[in-house]
Coordinates of C-alpha atoms in Angstrom, one line a residue:
X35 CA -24.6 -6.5 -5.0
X36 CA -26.3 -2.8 -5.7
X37 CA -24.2 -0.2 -4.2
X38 CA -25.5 2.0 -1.4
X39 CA -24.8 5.7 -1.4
X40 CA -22.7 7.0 1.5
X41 CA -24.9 8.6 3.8
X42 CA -24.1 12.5 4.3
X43 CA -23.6 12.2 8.3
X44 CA -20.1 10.6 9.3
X45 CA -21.2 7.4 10.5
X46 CA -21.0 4.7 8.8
X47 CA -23.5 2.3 7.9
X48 CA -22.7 -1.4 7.9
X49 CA -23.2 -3.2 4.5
X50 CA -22.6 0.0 2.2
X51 CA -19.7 0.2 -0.2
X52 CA -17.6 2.8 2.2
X53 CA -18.2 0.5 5.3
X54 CA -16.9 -2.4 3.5
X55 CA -13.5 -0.7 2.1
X56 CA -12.5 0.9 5.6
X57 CA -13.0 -2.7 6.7
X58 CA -10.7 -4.1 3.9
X59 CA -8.2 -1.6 5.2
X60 CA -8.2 -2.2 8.8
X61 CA -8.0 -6.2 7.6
X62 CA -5.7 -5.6 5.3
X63 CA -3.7 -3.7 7.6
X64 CA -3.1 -6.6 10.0
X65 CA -2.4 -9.2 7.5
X66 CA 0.8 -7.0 6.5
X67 CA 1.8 -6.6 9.9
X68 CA 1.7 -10.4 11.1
X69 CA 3.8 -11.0 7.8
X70 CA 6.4 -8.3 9.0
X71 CA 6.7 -9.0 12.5
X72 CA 6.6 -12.9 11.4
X73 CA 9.3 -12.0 8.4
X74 CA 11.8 -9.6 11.2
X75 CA 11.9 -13.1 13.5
X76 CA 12.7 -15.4 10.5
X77 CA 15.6 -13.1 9.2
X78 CA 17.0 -13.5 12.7
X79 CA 17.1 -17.2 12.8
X80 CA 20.7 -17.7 12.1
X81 CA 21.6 -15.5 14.3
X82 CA 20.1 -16.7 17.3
X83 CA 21.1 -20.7 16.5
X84 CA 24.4 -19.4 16.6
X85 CA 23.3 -17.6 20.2
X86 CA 22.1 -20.8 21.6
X87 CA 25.1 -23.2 20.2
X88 CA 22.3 -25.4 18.8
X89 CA 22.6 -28.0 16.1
X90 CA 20.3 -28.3 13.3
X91 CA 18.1 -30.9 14.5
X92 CA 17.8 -29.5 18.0
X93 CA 16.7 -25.7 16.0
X94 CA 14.0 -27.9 13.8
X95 CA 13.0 -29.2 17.7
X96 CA 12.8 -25.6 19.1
X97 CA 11.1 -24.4 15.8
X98 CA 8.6 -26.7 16.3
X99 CA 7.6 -24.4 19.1
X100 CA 5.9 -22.0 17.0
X101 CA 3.8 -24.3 14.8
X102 CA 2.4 -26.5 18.4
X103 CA 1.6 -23.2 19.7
X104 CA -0.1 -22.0 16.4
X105 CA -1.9 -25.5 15.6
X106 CA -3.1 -25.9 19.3
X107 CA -4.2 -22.2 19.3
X108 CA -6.0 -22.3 16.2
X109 CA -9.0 -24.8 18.1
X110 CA -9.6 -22.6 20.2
X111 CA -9.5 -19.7 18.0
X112 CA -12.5 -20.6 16.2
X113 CA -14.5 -20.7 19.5
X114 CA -13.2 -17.3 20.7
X115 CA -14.5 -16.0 17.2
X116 CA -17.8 -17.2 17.6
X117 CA -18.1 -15.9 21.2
X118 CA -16.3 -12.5 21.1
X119 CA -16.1 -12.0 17.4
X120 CA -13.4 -12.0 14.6
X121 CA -12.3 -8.6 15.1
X122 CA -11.8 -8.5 18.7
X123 CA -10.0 -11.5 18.9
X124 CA -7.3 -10.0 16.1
X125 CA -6.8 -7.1 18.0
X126 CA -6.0 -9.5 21.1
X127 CA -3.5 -11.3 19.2
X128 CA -1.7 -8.9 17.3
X129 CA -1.0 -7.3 21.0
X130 CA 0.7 -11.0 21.8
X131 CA 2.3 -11.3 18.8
X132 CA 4.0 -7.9 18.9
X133 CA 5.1 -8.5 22.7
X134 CA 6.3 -12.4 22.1
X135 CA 8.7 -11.1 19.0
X136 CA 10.6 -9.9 21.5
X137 CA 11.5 -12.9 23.7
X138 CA 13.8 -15.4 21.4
X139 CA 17.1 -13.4 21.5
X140 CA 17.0 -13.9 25.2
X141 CA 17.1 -17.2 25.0
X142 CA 20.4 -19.4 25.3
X143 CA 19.7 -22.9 24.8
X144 CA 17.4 -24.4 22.3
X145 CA 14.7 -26.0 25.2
X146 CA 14.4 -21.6 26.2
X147 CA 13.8 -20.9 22.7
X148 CA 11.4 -23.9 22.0
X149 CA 9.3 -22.2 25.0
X150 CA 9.3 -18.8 24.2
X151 CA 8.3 -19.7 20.4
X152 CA 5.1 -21.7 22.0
X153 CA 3.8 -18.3 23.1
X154 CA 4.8 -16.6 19.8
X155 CA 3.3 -19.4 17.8
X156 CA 0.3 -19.3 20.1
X157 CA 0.0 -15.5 19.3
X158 CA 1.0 -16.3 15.4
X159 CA -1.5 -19.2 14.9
X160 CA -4.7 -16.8 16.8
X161 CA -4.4 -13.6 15.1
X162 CA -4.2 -16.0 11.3
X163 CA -7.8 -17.7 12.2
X164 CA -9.0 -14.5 13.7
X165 CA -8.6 -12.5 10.5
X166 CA -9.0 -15.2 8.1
X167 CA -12.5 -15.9 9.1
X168 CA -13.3 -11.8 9.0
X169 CA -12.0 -12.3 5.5
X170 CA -14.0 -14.8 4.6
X171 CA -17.2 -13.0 5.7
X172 CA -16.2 -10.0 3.6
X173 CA -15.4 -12.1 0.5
X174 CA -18.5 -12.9 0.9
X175 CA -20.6 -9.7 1.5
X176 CA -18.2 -7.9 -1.7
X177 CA -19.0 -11.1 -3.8
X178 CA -15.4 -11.1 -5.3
X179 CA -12.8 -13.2 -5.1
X180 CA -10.4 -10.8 -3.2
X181 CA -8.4 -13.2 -0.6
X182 CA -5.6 -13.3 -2.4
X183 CA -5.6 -9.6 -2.2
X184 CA -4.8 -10.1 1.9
X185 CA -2.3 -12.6 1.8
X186 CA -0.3 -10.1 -0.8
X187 CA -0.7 -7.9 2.2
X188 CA 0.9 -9.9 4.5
X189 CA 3.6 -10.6 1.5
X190 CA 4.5 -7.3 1.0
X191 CA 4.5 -7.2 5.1
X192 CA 7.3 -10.3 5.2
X193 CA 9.0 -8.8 2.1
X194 CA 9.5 -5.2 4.1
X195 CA 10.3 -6.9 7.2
X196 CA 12.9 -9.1 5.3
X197 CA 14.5 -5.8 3.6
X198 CA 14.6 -4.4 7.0
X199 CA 15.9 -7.2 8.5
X200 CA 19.1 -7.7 6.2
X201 CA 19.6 -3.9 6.4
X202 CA 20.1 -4.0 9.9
X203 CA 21.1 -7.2 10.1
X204 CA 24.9 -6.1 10.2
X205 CA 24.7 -3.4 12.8
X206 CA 21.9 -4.4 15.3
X207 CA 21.8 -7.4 17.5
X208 CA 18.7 -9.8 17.2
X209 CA 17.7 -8.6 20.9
X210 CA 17.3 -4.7 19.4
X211 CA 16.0 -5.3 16.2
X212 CA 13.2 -7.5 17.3
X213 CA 12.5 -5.1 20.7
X214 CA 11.8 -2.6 17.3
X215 CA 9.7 -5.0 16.1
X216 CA 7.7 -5.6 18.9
X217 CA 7.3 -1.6 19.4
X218 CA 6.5 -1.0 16.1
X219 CA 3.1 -3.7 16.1
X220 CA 2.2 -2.3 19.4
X221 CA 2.0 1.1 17.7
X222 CA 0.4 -0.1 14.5
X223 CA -2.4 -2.5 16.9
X224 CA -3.1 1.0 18.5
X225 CA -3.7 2.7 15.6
X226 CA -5.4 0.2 13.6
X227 CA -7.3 -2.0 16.3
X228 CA -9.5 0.9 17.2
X229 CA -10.7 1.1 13.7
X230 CA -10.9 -2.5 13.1
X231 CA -13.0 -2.9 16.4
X232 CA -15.7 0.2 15.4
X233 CA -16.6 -1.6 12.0
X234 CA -18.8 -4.6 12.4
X235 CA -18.4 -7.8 10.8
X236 CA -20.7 -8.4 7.5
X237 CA -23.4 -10.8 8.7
X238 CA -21.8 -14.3 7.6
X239 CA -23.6 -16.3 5.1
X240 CA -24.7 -19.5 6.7
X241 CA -23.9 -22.9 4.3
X242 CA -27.1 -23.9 2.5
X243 CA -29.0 -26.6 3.9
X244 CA -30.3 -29.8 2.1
X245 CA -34.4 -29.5 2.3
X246 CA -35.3 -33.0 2.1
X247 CA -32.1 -34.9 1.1
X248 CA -29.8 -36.5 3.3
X249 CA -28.4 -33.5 5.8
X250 CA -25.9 -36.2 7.4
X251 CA -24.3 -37.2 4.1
X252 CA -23.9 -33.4 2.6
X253 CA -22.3 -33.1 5.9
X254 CA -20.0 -35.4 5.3
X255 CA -19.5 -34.3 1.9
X256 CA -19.0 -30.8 2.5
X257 CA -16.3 -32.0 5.7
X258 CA -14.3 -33.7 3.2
X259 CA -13.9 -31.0 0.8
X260 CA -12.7 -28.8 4.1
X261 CA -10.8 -31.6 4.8
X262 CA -9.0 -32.1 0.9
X263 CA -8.5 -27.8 0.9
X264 CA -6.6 -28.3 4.0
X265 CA -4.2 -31.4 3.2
X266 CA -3.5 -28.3 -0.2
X267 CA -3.1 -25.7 2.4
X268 CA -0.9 -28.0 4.2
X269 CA 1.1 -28.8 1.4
X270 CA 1.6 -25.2 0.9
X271 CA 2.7 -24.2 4.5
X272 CA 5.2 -26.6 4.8
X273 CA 6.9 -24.7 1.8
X274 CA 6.2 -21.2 3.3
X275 CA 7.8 -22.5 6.5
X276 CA 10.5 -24.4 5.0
X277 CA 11.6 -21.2 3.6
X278 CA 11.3 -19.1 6.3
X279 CA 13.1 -21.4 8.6
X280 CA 15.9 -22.6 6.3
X281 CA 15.7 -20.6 3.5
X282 CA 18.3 -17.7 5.0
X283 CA 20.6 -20.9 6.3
X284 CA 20.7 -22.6 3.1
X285 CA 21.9 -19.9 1.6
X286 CA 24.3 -18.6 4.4
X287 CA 25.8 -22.1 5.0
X288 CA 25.8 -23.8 2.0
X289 CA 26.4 -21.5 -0.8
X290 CA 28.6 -19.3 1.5
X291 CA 26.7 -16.0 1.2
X292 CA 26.7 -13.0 3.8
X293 CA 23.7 -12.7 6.3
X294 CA 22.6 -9.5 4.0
X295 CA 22.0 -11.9 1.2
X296 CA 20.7 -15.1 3.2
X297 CA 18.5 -12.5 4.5
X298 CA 17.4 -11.2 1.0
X299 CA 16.7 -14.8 -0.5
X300 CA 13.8 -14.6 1.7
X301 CA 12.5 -11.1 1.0
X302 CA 12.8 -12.3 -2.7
X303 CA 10.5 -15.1 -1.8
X304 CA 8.1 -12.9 -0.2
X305 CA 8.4 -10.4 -3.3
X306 CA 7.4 -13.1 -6.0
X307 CA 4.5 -14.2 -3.6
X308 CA 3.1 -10.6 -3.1
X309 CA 3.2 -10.0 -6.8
X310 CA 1.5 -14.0 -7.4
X311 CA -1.3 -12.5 -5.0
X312 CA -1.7 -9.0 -5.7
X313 CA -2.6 -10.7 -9.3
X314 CA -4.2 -13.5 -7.5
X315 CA -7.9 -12.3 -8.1
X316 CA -7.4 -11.5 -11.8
X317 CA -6.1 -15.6 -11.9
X318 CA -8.9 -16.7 -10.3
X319 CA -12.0 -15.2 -12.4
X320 CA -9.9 -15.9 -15.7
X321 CA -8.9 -19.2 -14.8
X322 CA -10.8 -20.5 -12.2
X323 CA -9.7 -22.5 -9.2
X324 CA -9.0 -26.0 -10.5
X325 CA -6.0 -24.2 -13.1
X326 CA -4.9 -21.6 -10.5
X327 CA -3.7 -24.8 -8.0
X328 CA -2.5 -27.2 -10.4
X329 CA -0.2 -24.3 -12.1
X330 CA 0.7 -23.2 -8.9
X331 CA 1.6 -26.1 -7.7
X332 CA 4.1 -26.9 -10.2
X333 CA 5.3 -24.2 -10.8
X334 CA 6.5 -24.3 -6.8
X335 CA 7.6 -27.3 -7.5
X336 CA 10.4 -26.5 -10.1
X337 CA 11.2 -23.6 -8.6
X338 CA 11.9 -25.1 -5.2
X339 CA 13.7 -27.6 -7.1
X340 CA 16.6 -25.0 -8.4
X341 CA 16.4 -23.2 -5.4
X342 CA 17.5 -26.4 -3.5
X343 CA 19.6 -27.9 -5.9
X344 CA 21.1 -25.0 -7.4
X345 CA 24.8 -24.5 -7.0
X346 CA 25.4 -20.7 -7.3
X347 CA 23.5 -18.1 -5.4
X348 CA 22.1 -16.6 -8.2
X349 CA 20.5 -19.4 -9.3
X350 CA 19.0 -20.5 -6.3
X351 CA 17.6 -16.9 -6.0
X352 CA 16.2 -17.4 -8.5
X353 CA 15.1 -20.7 -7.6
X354 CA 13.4 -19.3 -4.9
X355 CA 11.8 -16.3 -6.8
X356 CA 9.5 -18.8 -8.7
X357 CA 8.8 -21.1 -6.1
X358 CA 7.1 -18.1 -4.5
X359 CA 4.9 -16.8 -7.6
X360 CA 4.3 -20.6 -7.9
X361 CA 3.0 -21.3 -4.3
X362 CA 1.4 -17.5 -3.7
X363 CA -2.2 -18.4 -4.1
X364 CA -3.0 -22.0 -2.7
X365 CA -3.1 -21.1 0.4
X366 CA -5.8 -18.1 0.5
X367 CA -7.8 -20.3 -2.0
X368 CA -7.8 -23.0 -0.5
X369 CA -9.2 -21.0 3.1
X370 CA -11.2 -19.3 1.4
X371 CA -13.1 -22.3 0.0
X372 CA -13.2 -24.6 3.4
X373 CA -15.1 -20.7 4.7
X374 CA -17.2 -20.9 1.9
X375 CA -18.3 -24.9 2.0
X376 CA -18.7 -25.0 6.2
X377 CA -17.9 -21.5 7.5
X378 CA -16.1 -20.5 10.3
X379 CA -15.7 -24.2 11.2
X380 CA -14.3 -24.8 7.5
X381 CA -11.6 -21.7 8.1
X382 CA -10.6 -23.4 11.6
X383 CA -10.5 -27.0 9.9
X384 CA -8.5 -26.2 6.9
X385 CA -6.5 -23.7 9.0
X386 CA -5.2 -26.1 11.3
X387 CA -4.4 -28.8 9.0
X388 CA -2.4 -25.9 7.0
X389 CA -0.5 -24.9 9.5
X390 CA 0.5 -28.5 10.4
X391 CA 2.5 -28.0 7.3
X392 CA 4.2 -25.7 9.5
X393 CA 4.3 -28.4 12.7
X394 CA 5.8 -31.1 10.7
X395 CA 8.1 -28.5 8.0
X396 CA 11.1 -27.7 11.0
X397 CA 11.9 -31.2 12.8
X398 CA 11.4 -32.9 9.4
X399 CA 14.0 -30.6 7.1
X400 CA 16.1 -30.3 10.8
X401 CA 16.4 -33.8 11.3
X402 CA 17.2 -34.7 7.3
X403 CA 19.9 -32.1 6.7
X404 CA 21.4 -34.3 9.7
X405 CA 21.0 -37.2 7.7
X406 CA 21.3 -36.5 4.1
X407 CA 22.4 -32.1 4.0
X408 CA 19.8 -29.2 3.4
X409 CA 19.8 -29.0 0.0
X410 CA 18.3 -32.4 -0.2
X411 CA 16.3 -31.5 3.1
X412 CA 14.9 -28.9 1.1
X413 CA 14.0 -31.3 -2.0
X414 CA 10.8 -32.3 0.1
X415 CA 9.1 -28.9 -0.6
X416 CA 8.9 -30.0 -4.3
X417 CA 7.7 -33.1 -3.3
X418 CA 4.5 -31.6 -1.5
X419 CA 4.4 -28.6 -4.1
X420 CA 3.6 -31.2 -6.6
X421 CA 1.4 -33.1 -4.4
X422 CA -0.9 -30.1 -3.8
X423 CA -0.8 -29.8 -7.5
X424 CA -2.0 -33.4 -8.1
X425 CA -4.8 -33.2 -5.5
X426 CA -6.1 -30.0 -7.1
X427 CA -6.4 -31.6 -10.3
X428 CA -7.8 -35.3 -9.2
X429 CA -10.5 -33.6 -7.2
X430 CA -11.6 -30.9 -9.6
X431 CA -15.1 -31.9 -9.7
X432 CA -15.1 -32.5 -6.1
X433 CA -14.1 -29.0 -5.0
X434 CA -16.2 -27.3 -7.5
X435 CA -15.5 -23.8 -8.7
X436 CA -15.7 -20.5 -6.7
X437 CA -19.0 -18.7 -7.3
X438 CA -17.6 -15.2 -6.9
X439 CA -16.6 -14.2 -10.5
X440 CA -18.3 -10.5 -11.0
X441 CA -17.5 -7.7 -8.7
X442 CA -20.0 -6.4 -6.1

């Protein structure tokens, strides 16, 4: 794509190269707060079961809260897109989610905390669609294959928040730290919504149209790729929220570490994924797609394997470190891909079926580690690491490759 020069008057003019970068900023900007408002509630997690005198299986139950609320939210997301637009509708939502933060350390019984987290995880599961599908549009309009680029922004976002949160972890209760929380992404929605709201949206690029083939069966085609890039993303999110949910009590119950720690196993997570997707786009024009999913994928899978299995801290840290360099891109590839084949409707099909991952991640590791323990709980992450893995490589010629391989 030529470049345009910067006109000499201080408005900016939608489609030129300035235009585009203040809009990667202000998207970028809200990626990296959902992942540190998201991150600051995880942290608190053990915390607030021991608030509410709830077993394991009853916290998967009340966890479950936040993935209904995301997955039903994320229907009507798309919609609210299409009508009101992508940016307006992440403003919107990152005002809920920075005012719902605030509500599970009030709680004190698991059914309280199950309600409260429908409202975060309806906030949580809007503000993801919403900014995926202005994402996608951009990808689009720079012609490179930057996504990766945004979900090491909301990395870095649950990696900060994670620091933060086993600093204060210690000396603040839940209901302070995450009142912070909640003040701190009303003040960075104020500062950043305005901008976000004054750039418009590159015009999307519609999905090419069969001339005189058969338009019903290249629909269907195109529905199941969306559909097989969201069974990966799924596979991927259930990992994400295993370790967000029960990494910290893995490591605080079962290996006996201090909440500062438990709280740290997660930021390391978050670390090896920021620095898998800040070098996400250089993986995906040197090794394309198909290579970037199957590596990932089992490379998650071992490392998820040690993390669970492991019998010293150390080496479940470590554990946990590679299971999050492992599993860093699948997800933004595979959104980015259901955008590119069907649009916004691919980003809200492949979006909700990844974020099932998340619906069907707490009750199922809650209700194991009553059955078997945690560790083992934990063992199913591998499982689906290496079944993303399997379905990258089996429907390589499916899929197809990205086309975006040479900067703008």
């Amino acid at each position: 794509m030529p470049l345009i020069n910067k006109p000499r008057s201080h408005s900016v003019v939608p489609g030129t190269t300035d235009h585009l970068t203040r809009l990667r900023i202000a998207l970028t900007t809200f990626f990296a707060l959902d992942g540190f408002v998201f991150a600051g509630w995880v942290v608190r997690i053990p915390a607030i079961k021991q608030q509410t005198g709830a077993s394991a299986s009853a916290l998967g139950l009340a966890l479950l809260g936040v993935s209904a609320g995301g997955v039903v939210t994320m229907t009507l997301t798309g919609r609210l897109c299409r009508r009101y637009g992508s940016h307006r509708v992440t403003v919107v939502c990152a005002v809920l989610l920075s005012l719902s933060v605030a509500l599970p350390p009030l709680t004190h019984s698991a059914l309280a905390l199950g309600l409260v987290l429908l409202a975060f995880g309806a906030a949580y599961g809007g503000i993801n669609v919403a900014f995926n599908s202005a994402a996608v549009d951009l990808v689009a309009a720079l012609r490179r294959p930057i996504m990766p680029s945004f979900h090491a922004a909301f990395s870095l976002g649950a990696m900060l928040g994670a620091g933060l949160g086993g600093l204060v972890a210690g000396f603040l209760t839940p209901t302070a730290h995450l009142f912070g929380l909640s003040v701190i992404g009303l003040l960075v929605t104020a500062l950043a919504g305005p901008a976000l709201l004054r750039l418009h949206a590159p015009k999307p690029t519609e999905p090419s149209k069969p001339s005189n083939g058969a338009p019903r069966r290249a629909a269907t085609t195109s529905r199941r790729i969306v559909i097989t890039f969201g069974v990966i993303a799924l596979c991927t999110a259930y990992g994400e929220g295993a370790m967000a949910d029960w990494g910290a009590l893995h490591l605080e119950q079962d290996l006996r570490t201090s909440p500062g720690v438990a709280a740290a196993g997660y930021s390391l997570f978050a670390l090896a994924m920021t620095a898998g997707r800040l070098s996400g786009t250089v993986q995906l024009m040197r090794l394309g797609q198909t290579r970037v999913i199957v590596c990932g994928g089992a490379v998650s899978a071992a490392g998820m394997l040690l993390g669970a299995l492991a019998p010293t801290t150390w080496a479940a840290l470590l554990g946990f470190g590679i299971a999050g360099f492992g599993i860093a891109n699948l997800f933004p590839v595979a959104i980015e891909r259901a955008g590119a084949h069907a649009g916004p409707d691919g980003v809200a099909i492949a979006s909700t079926l990844g974020y099932s991952g998340m619906l069907l991640g707490p009750p199922t590791i809650g209700f194991m580690a009553d059955w078997f323990s945690l560790p083992t709980a934990l063992v199913s992450v591998t499982v689906l690491s290496a079944t993303a893995a399997a379905i990258g490589f089996t429907t390589r010629r499916a899929t197809g490759h990205a086309p975006l391989r040479h900067a703008a």
